[in-house]
Amino acid sequence: MTTVSATRPERMTRASAAVRKPLLKVEGLNKSFGRTVACRNIDFTLYPGEVIGIVGESGSGKSTLLNCLSGRLAPDAGSIAYDLRRGSEDAPLVDILTLSEPERRMLMRTDWGFVHQNPRDGLRMAVSAGGNIGERPMAIGARHYGDIRREAEDWLARVEIDIDRIDDKPRVFSGGMQQRLQIARNLVTRPRLVFMDEPTGGLDVSVQARLLDLLRGLVRDLGIAAVVVTHDLAVVRLLADRLMVMWRGDVVEAGLTDQVLDDPHHPYTQLLVSSVLQA
Amino acid sequence: MTLGMAGRPTARIEVEGLTLASAAGDILVNDVDLAVSSGEIVALVGESGSGKSLTALAILGLLPRGIMWRGGRVRLNGTDVTGLAGPHASIRGRQIAAIFQDPQASLDPRWTVGRYLTGQFRRYGATSQRAARAAAVDMLARVGLGDPARILGAFPHELSGGMAQRVMIAGALAAGPQFLIADEPTTALDVTTQAQILDLLEDLQADTGLGVLLITHDLGVVAEMAQRVAVLYGGTVMETGEAADVLGAPWHPYTQALLASMPDLAQPAPPRPISGSPGDRLAAGTGCPFQPRCRDAIALCAQRPPSVVVSGSHRAACHRSEPRLPHGFGGDKTQPQTSGYPLPAAGTSSAERRHVG
């Protein structure tokens, strides 16, 4: 045992505290629509900087789960505890369902991000690209025009959008550019947790590859934790450290992404993996 | 492909020099040649805006308003049926059927499946309502829907996506067509359902000797299904040939880049993106449409590329006379920044490209 305790702290240099404190802890989450059970007894823990993928077919409950986690939908039962770092670094996790509306809104604008499948749901199409990026800083008090614009320019560069396009409205952007702008808009406040709903759905393969590359880089560089919902196993293979497979409201298999995909145990996961067509 | 399967005569759709333009005069489909024989699955693959769906609609004579026919012929078994107009209108549905991407949108939400299917069979020859209903029950069983009686009474919203697509296939096959044009038939479906629908199409095709023109953006689907493939970009056929040749030894830089940009489930190495977006292309007819995004572009690419015979029926439209080292097939996928398609920020690619045109 002594050897273990001697090597452990070295391996965990990335974690700030000696004991890793979870960022998000979900326990016993249930959600039904009438008699249809969308999520049944979901438990999982997400650590800072970790990316978890949720895969499953349509109707498996993965999007409902994401909406519950991100505070957009109230679960029927269960708790979603998040590390708000209220007061001190080691303050206990707080159930987001107990937060007041202003507190929750603040959380969504600062510490959380949500990347929608359809950029139209996540962007203001009638506001310039720069304005889209500046909205979150402005919502939490930034007022200096020059600073906000500089920040917007910085983020456009990071998501590989030409700075000359800063005053263009997103509706004239291509699908891939809109999605990259949506990512910039979410990451500008340096959230610690980002929810993504099919972030590459609806994009052409050649464009999707670039977005995946970018997301991978940003998530790793900034140490962002993310919950990625997708039906595309190749996307989770690239982005996610861990994977949960949902089927009819249940998590039927969970584990390290490579482990689950290379050696699927549940019959549904096996079917899913074997259904993927490769060129 | 010489003898018809299941005792049917061999039929053939030939598209020659199909050229379509928008009302503003932009060429959307440029000089596309394509042929589908009964008993084979031919894939038309491309990204958005490549003209693959327009090509299908042109064959069906269903071009939306504002699309101008600039040239080209469609022949069915040697007869010119371009536009399926006038005396040829009855070919659509009877000899050439079609299914589309979103089955739920293709079905009338107010009609039960039974009303739709019996209507199809009445229209295509069933002499009585009773006979049409019996044929509908048979057909539902053939497309793999158990409990046909229940399905016949169901409305589209009560069906899952996979069931709705099976119903669409049943309706399309009601007239016993020789050809089926399937425009992204599985794009809206889950992977597991996609696999089932593709299996069904393959079985039906083998059973009935149907010729299938499969339109898709998914190279995985092409590899699984098609005997032959045409790769479209910017309305132009970039590469065509046997699917195994085109996907196994892609010759055109676009096909190579497209394959390299696909995430590979088998290896966690990142896919290599193609710079720019599918909207970046040279106006069709002036040069190679892929030139603005092509890593291998040379000055000559601003001119119309020749059709190079790679081997047998494998052809590519590219000025480069010898195949480049294929991207993504040399096992160097782990170093995307040095050997892959560099991102535009990487400088070198845009500098290289600027001397062109």
PDB file of N, CA, C and O in Angstrom, chain A residues 181-232:
ATOM      1  N   LEU A 181     -18.934  29.207 -34.535  1.00  0.00           N
ATOM      2  CA  LEU A 181     -19.298  30.439 -33.834  1.00  0.00           C
ATOM      3  C   LEU A 181     -20.066  30.115 -32.556  1.00  0.00           C
ATOM      4  O   LEU A 181     -19.854  30.726 -31.508  1.00  0.00           O
ATOM      5  N   GLN A 182     -20.930  29.114 -32.643  1.00  0.00           N
ATOM      6  CA  GLN A 182     -21.698  28.727 -31.458  1.00  0.00           C
ATOM      7  C   GLN A 182     -20.757  28.256 -30.347  1.00  0.00           C
ATOM      8  O   GLN A 182     -20.964  28.524 -29.164  1.00  0.00           O
ATOM      9  N   ILE A 183     -19.703  27.550 -30.755  1.00  0.00           N
ATOM     10  CA  ILE A 183     -18.742  27.071 -29.767  1.00  0.00           C
ATOM     11  C   ILE A 183     -18.016  28.256 -29.129  1.00  0.00           C
ATOM     12  O   ILE A 183     -17.877  28.331 -27.908  1.00  0.00           O
ATOM     13  N   ALA A 184     -17.597  29.218 -29.959  1.00  0.00           N
ATOM     14  CA  ALA A 184     -16.915  30.404 -29.429  1.00  0.00           C
ATOM     15  C   ALA A 184     -17.820  31.140 -28.459  1.00  0.00           C
ATOM     16  O   ALA A 184     -17.408  31.566 -27.377  1.00  0.00           O
ATOM     17  N   ARG A 185     -19.075  31.282 -28.825  1.00  0.00           N
ATOM     18  CA  ARG A 185     -20.037  32.009 -27.995  1.00  0.00           C
ATOM     19  C   ARG A 185     -20.172  31.360 -26.622  1.00  0.00           C
ATOM     20  O   ARG A 185     -20.349  32.039 -25.613  1.00  0.00           O
ATOM     21  N   ASN A 186     -20.088  30.032 -26.595  1.00  0.00           N
ATOM     22  CA  ASN A 186     -20.218  29.323 -25.330  1.00  0.00           C
ATOM     23  C   ASN A 186     -18.948  29.334 -24.500  1.00  0.00           C
ATOM     24  O   ASN A 186     -19.006  29.349 -23.276  1.00  0.00           O
ATOM     25  N   LEU A 187     -17.797  29.305 -25.187  1.00  0.00           N
ATOM     26  CA  LEU A 187     -16.549  29.140 -24.435  1.00  0.00           C
ATOM     27  C   LEU A 187     -15.957  30.465 -23.972  1.00  0.00           C
ATOM     28  O   LEU A 187     -14.998  30.472 -23.211  1.00  0.00           O
ATOM     29  N   VAL A 188     -16.523  31.574 -24.417  1.00  0.00           N
ATOM     30  CA  VAL A 188     -15.913  32.876 -24.123  1.00  0.00           C
ATOM     31  C   VAL A 188     -15.847  33.147 -22.628  1.00  0.00           C
ATOM     32  O   VAL A 188     -14.910  33.781 -22.142  1.00  0.00           O
ATOM     33  N   THR A 189     -16.788  32.628 -21.865  1.00  0.00           N
ATOM     34  CA  THR A 189     -16.746  32.861 -20.419  1.00  0.00           C
ATOM     35  C   THR A 189     -15.963  31.780 -19.683  1.00  0.00           C
ATOM     36  O   THR A 189     -16.021  31.688 -18.463  1.00  0.00           O
ATOM     37  N   ARG A 190     -15.218  30.978 -20.438  1.00  0.00           N
ATOM     38  CA  ARG A 190     -14.421  29.896 -19.862  1.00  0.00           C
ATOM     39  C   ARG A 190     -15.254  29.000 -18.956  1.00  0.00           C
ATOM     40  O   ARG A 190     -14.959  28.871 -17.767  1.00  0.00           O
ATOM     41  N   PRO A 191     -16.287  28.391 -19.464  1.00  0.00           N
ATOM     42  CA  PRO A 191     -17.097  27.516 -18.619  1.00  0.00           C
ATOM     43  C   PRO A 191     -16.272  26.311 -18.178  1.00  0.00           C
ATOM     44  O   PRO A 191     -15.294  25.941 -18.837  1.00  0.00           O
ATOM     45  N   ARG A 192     -16.676  25.716 -17.069  1.00  0.00           N
ATOM     46  CA  ARG A 192     -15.990  24.500 -16.640  1.00  0.00           C
ATOM     47  C   ARG A 192     -16.713  23.260 -17.157  1.00  0.00           C
ATOM     48  O   ARG A 192     -16.188  22.163 -17.125  1.00  0.00           O
ATOM     49  N   LEU A 193     -17.972  23.461 -17.604  1.00  0.00           N
ATOM     50  CA  LEU A 193     -18.751  22.326 -18.073  1.00  0.00           C
ATOM     51  C   LEU A 193     -19.560  22.741 -19.302  1.00  0.00           C
ATOM     52  O   LEU A 193     -20.248  23.768 -19.282  1.00  0.00           O
ATOM     53  N   VAL A 194     -19.436  21.965 -20.366  1.00  0.00           N
ATOM     54  CA  VAL A 194     -20.188  22.262 -21.584  1.00  0.00           C
ATOM     55  C   VAL A 194     -21.027  21.045 -21.964  1.00  0.00           C
ATOM     56  O   VAL A 194     -20.539  19.916 -21.951  1.00  0.00           O
ATOM     57  N   PHE A 195     -22.288  21.295 -22.248  1.00  0.00           N
ATOM     58  CA  PHE A 195     -23.175  20.238 -22.741  1.00  0.00           C
ATOM     59  C   PHE A 195     -23.234  20.346 -24.255  1.00  0.00           C
ATOM     60  O   PHE A 195     -23.396  21.441 -24.786  1.00  0.00           O
ATOM     61  N   MET A 196     -23.132  19.237 -24.935  1.00  0.00           N
ATOM     62  CA  MET A 196     -23.198  19.272 -26.398  1.00  0.00           C
ATOM     63  C   MET A 196     -24.210  18.247 -26.880  1.00  0.00           C
ATOM     64  O   MET A 196     -24.143  17.074 -26.514  1.00  0.00           O
ATOM     65  N   ASP A 197     -25.131  18.724 -27.703  1.00  0.00           N
ATOM     66  CA  ASP A 197     -26.156  17.847 -28.254  1.00  0.00           C
ATOM     67  C   ASP A 197     -25.863  17.650 -29.741  1.00  0.00           C
ATOM     68  O   ASP A 197     -26.060  18.560 -30.529  1.00  0.00           O
ATOM     69  N   GLU A 198     -25.352  16.486 -30.108  1.00  0.00           N
ATOM     70  CA  GLU A 198     -25.015  16.174 -31.510  1.00  0.00           C
ATOM     71  C   GLU A 198     -24.244  17.327 -32.159  1.00  0.00           C
ATOM     72  O   GLU A 198     -24.691  17.881 -33.163  1.00  0.00           O
ATOM     73  N   PRO A 199     -23.081  17.698 -31.610  1.00  0.00           N
ATOM     74  CA  PRO A 199     -22.413  18.907 -32.105  1.00  0.00           C
ATOM     75  C   PRO A 199     -22.016  18.846 -33.572  1.00  0.00           C
ATOM     76  O   PRO A 199     -21.858  19.881 -34.203  1.00  0.00           O
ATOM     77  N   THR A 200     -21.876  17.646 -34.131  1.00  0.00           N
ATOM     78  CA  THR A 200     -21.461  17.563 -35.532  1.00  0.00           C
ATOM     79  C   THR A 200     -22.569  17.042 -36.434  1.00  0.00           C
ATOM     80  O   THR A 200     -22.347  16.773 -37.600  1.00  0.00           O
ATOM     81  N   GLY A 201     -23.768  16.886 -35.877  1.00  0.00           N
ATOM     82  CA  GLY A 201     -24.877  16.381 -36.699  1.00  0.00           C
ATOM     83  C   GLY A 201     -25.192  17.364 -37.819  1.00  0.00           C
ATOM     84  O   GLY A 201     -25.071  18.571 -37.648  1.00  0.00           O
ATOM     85  N   GLY A 202     -25.568  16.842 -38.959  1.00  0.00           N
ATOM     86  CA  GLY A 202     -25.986  17.718 -40.051  1.00  0.00           C
ATOM     87  C   GLY A 202     -24.855  18.399 -40.804  1.00  0.00           C
ATOM     88  O   GLY A 202     -25.111  19.202 -41.684  1.00  0.00           O
ATOM     89  N   LEU A 203     -23.609  18.096 -40.449  1.00  0.00           N
ATOM     90  CA  LEU A 203     -22.494  18.708 -41.192  1.00  0.00           C
ATOM     91  C   LEU A 203     -21.922  17.694 -42.187  1.00  0.00           C
ATOM     92  O   LEU A 203     -21.955  16.492 -41.950  1.00  0.00           O
ATOM     93  N   ASP A 204     -21.381  18.208 -43.278  1.00  0.00           N
ATOM     94  CA  ASP A 204     -20.715  17.327 -44.235  1.00  0.00           C
ATOM     95  C   ASP A 204     -19.461  16.717 -43.605  1.00  0.00           C
ATOM     96  O   ASP A 204     -18.827  17.351 -42.761  1.00  0.00           O
ATOM     97  N   VAL A 205     -19.101  15.512 -44.039  1.00  0.00           N
ATOM     98  CA  VAL A 205     -17.946  14.832 -43.432  1.00  0.00           C
ATOM     99  C   VAL A 205     -16.699  15.690 -43.416  1.00  0.00           C
ATOM    100  O   VAL A 205     -15.995  15.747 -42.411  1.00  0.00           O
ATOM    101  N   SER A 206     -16.416  16.339 -44.543  1.00  0.00           N
ATOM    102  CA  SER A 206     -15.153  17.077 -44.627  1.00  0.00           C
ATOM    103  C   SER A 206     -15.163  18.240 -43.639  1.00  0.00           C
ATOM    104  O   SER A 206     -14.115  18.641 -43.131  1.00  0.00           O
ATOM    105  N   VAL A 207     -16.329  18.777 -43.325  1.00  0.00           N
ATOM    106  CA  VAL A 207     -16.439  19.903 -42.407  1.00  0.00           C
ATOM    107  C   VAL A 207     -16.480  19.391 -40.972  1.00  0.00           C
ATOM    108  O   VAL A 207     -15.915  19.976 -40.053  1.00  0.00           O
ATOM    109  N   GLN A 208     -17.149  18.258 -40.797  1.00  0.00           N
ATOM    110  CA  GLN A 208     -17.257  17.651 -39.478  1.00  0.00           C
ATOM    111  C   GLN A 208     -15.882  17.330 -38.912  1.00  0.00           C
ATOM    112  O   GLN A 208     -15.619  17.545 -37.729  1.00  0.00           O
ATOM    113  N   ALA A 209     -14.985  16.861 -39.763  1.00  0.00           N
ATOM    114  CA  ALA A 209     -13.649  16.494 -39.298  1.00  0.00           C
ATOM    115  C   ALA A 209     -12.955  17.706 -38.686  1.00  0.00           C
ATOM    116  O   ALA A 209     -12.299  17.617 -37.651  1.00  0.00           O
ATOM    117  N   ARG A 210     -13.124  18.863 -39.322  1.00  0.00           N
ATOM    118  CA  ARG A 210     -12.472  20.074 -38.845  1.00  0.00           C
ATOM    119  C   ARG A 210     -13.044  20.495 -37.495  1.00  0.00           C
ATOM    120  O   ARG A 210     -12.328  20.909 -36.588  1.00  0.00           O
ATOM    121  N   LEU A 211     -14.363  20.381 -37.352  1.00  0.00           N
ATOM    122  CA  LEU A 211     -15.018  20.759 -36.104  1.00  0.00           C
ATOM    123  C   LEU A 211     -14.578  19.836 -34.963  1.00  0.00           C
ATOM    124  O   LEU A 211     -14.308  20.283 -33.850  1.00  0.00           O
ATOM    125  N   LEU A 212     -14.472  18.546 -35.272  1.00  0.00           N
ATOM    126  CA  LEU A 212     -14.046  17.593 -34.255  1.00  0.00           C
ATOM    127  C   LEU A 212     -12.631  17.912 -33.783  1.00  0.00           C
ATOM    128  O   LEU A 212     -12.336  17.892 -32.589  1.00  0.00           O
ATOM    129  N   ASP A 213     -11.776  18.209 -34.752  1.00  0.00           N
ATOM    130  CA  ASP A 213     -10.401  18.578 -34.470  1.00  0.00           C
ATOM    131  C   ASP A 213     -10.358  19.769 -33.518  1.00  0.00           C
ATOM    132  O   ASP A 213      -9.632  19.784 -32.529  1.00  0.00           O
ATOM    133  N   LEU A 214     -11.170  20.774 -33.854  1.00  0.00           N
ATOM    134  CA  LEU A 214     -11.214  22.009 -33.085  1.00  0.00           C
ATOM    135  C   LEU A 214     -11.737  21.758 -31.668  1.00  0.00           C
ATOM    136  O   LEU A 214     -11.162  22.208 -30.687  1.00  0.00           O
ATOM    137  N   LEU A 215     -12.834  21.012 -31.578  1.00  0.00           N
ATOM    138  CA  LEU A 215     -13.434  20.729 -30.278  1.00  0.00           C
ATOM    139  C   LEU A 215     -12.459  19.976 -29.391  1.00  0.00           C
ATOM    140  O   LEU A 215     -12.284  20.302 -28.214  1.00  0.00           O
ATOM    141  N   ARG A 216     -11.821  18.966 -29.982  1.00  0.00           N
ATOM    142  CA  ARG A 216     -10.845  18.181 -29.254  1.00  0.00           C
ATOM    143  C   ARG A 216      -9.763  19.070 -28.674  1.00  0.00           C
ATOM    144  O   ARG A 216      -9.423  18.986 -27.500  1.00  0.00           O
ATOM    145  N   GLY A 217      -9.241  19.957 -29.527  1.00  0.00           N
ATOM    146  CA  GLY A 217      -8.166  20.852 -29.100  1.00  0.00           C
ATOM    147  C   GLY A 217      -8.625  21.778 -27.990  1.00  0.00           C
ATOM    148  O   GLY A 217      -7.960  21.899 -26.956  1.00  0.00           O
ATOM    149  N   LEU A 218      -9.781  22.411 -28.170  1.00  0.00           N
ATOM    150  CA  LEU A 218     -10.251  23.389 -27.190  1.00  0.00           C
ATOM    151  C   LEU A 218     -10.549  22.730 -25.848  1.00  0.00           C
ATOM    152  O   LEU A 218     -10.179  23.240 -24.789  1.00  0.00           O
ATOM    153  N   VAL A 219     -11.232  21.589 -25.903  1.00  0.00           N
ATOM    154  CA  VAL A 219     -11.604  20.912 -24.666  1.00  0.00           C
ATOM    155  C   VAL A 219     -10.351  20.508 -23.897  1.00  0.00           C
ATOM    156  O   VAL A 219     -10.256  20.681 -22.679  1.00  0.00           O
ATOM    157  N   ARG A 220      -9.342  20.016 -24.621  1.00  0.00           N
ATOM    158  CA  ARG A 220      -8.106  19.599 -23.951  1.00  0.00           C
ATOM    159  C   ARG A 220      -7.316  20.808 -23.440  1.00  0.00           C
ATOM    160  O   ARG A 220      -6.849  20.810 -22.309  1.00  0.00           O
ATOM    161  N   ASP A 221      -7.194  21.843 -24.282  1.00  0.00           N
ATOM    162  CA  ASP A 221      -6.373  22.992 -23.890  1.00  0.00           C
ATOM    163  C   ASP A 221      -6.960  23.721 -22.692  1.00  0.00           C
ATOM    164  O   ASP A 221      -6.248  24.183 -21.815  1.00  0.00           O
ATOM    165  N   LEU A 222      -8.269  23.891 -22.694  1.00  0.00           N
ATOM    166  CA  LEU A 222      -8.895  24.676 -21.641  1.00  0.00           C
ATOM    167  C   LEU A 222      -9.312  23.814 -20.459  1.00  0.00           C
ATOM    168  O   LEU A 222      -9.814  24.312 -19.461  1.00  0.00           O
ATOM    169  N   GLY A 223      -9.142  22.507 -20.577  1.00  0.00           N
ATOM    170  CA  GLY A 223      -9.501  21.624 -19.472  1.00  0.00           C
ATOM    171  C   GLY A 223     -10.978  21.635 -19.156  1.00  0.00           C
ATOM    172  O   GLY A 223     -11.377  21.532 -17.991  1.00  0.00           O
ATOM    173  N   ILE A 224     -11.795  21.759 -20.196  1.00  0.00           N
ATOM    174  CA  ILE A 224     -13.234  21.818 -19.991  1.00  0.00           C
ATOM    175  C   ILE A 224     -13.796  20.407 -19.823  1.00  0.00           C
ATOM    176  O   ILE A 224     -13.373  19.492 -20.524  1.00  0.00           O
ATOM    177  N   ALA A 225     -14.733  20.270 -18.899  1.00  0.00           N
ATOM    178  CA  ALA A 225     -15.464  19.014 -18.813  1.00  0.00           C
ATOM    179  C   ALA A 225     -16.654  19.118 -19.758  1.00  0.00           C
ATOM    180  O   ALA A 225     -17.184  20.205 -19.965  1.00  0.00           O
ATOM    181  N   ALA A 226     -17.043  17.995 -20.345  1.00  0.00           N
ATOM    182  CA  ALA A 226     -18.144  18.064 -21.296  1.00  0.00           C
ATOM    183  C   ALA A 226     -18.994  16.811 -21.231  1.00  0.00           C
ATOM    184  O   ALA A 226     -18.503  15.721 -20.912  1.00  0.00           O
ATOM    185  N   VAL A 227     -20.273  17.003 -21.495  1.00  0.00           N
ATOM    186  CA  VAL A 227     -21.198  15.891 -21.675  1.00  0.00           C
ATOM    187  C   VAL A 227     -21.643  15.962 -23.133  1.00  0.00           C
ATOM    188  O   VAL A 227     -22.251  16.948 -23.541  1.00  0.00           O
ATOM    189  N   VAL A 228     -21.276  14.957 -23.933  1.00  0.00           N
ATOM    190  CA  VAL A 228     -21.555  14.984 -25.364  1.00  0.00           C
ATOM    191  C   VAL A 228     -22.582  13.913 -25.700  1.00  0.00           C
ATOM    192  O   VAL A 228     -22.344  12.726 -25.492  1.00  0.00           O
ATOM    193  N   VAL A 229     -23.734  14.359 -26.188  1.00  0.00           N
ATOM    194  CA  VAL A 229     -24.758  13.413 -26.634  1.00  0.00           C
ATOM    195  C   VAL A 229     -24.645  13.261 -28.143  1.00  0.00           C
ATOM    196  O   VAL A 229     -24.573  14.253 -28.862  1.00  0.00           O
ATOM    197  N   THR A 230     -24.566  12.036 -28.614  1.00  0.00           N
ATOM    198  CA  THR A 230     -24.466  11.827 -30.056  1.00  0.00           C
ATOM    199  C   THR A 230     -24.943  10.425 -30.401  1.00  0.00           C
ATOM    200  O   THR A 230     -25.034   9.555 -29.543  1.00  0.00           O
ATOM    201  N   HIS A 231     -25.267  10.220 -31.670  1.00  0.00           N
ATOM    202  CA  HIS A 231     -25.562   8.861 -32.094  1.00  0.00           C
ATOM    203  C   HIS A 231     -24.375   8.320 -32.887  1.00  0.00           C
ATOM    204  O   HIS A 231     -24.390   7.187 -33.329  1.00  0.00           O
ATOM    205  N   ASP A 232     -23.341   9.150 -33.037  1.00  0.00           N
ATOM    206  CA  ASP A 232     -22.216   8.797 -33.894  1.00  0.00           C
ATOM    207  C   ASP A 232     -21.056   8.267 -33.056  1.00  0.00           C
ATOM    208  O   ASP A 232     -20.400   9.010 -32.335  1.00  0.00           O
TER     209      ASP A 232
END
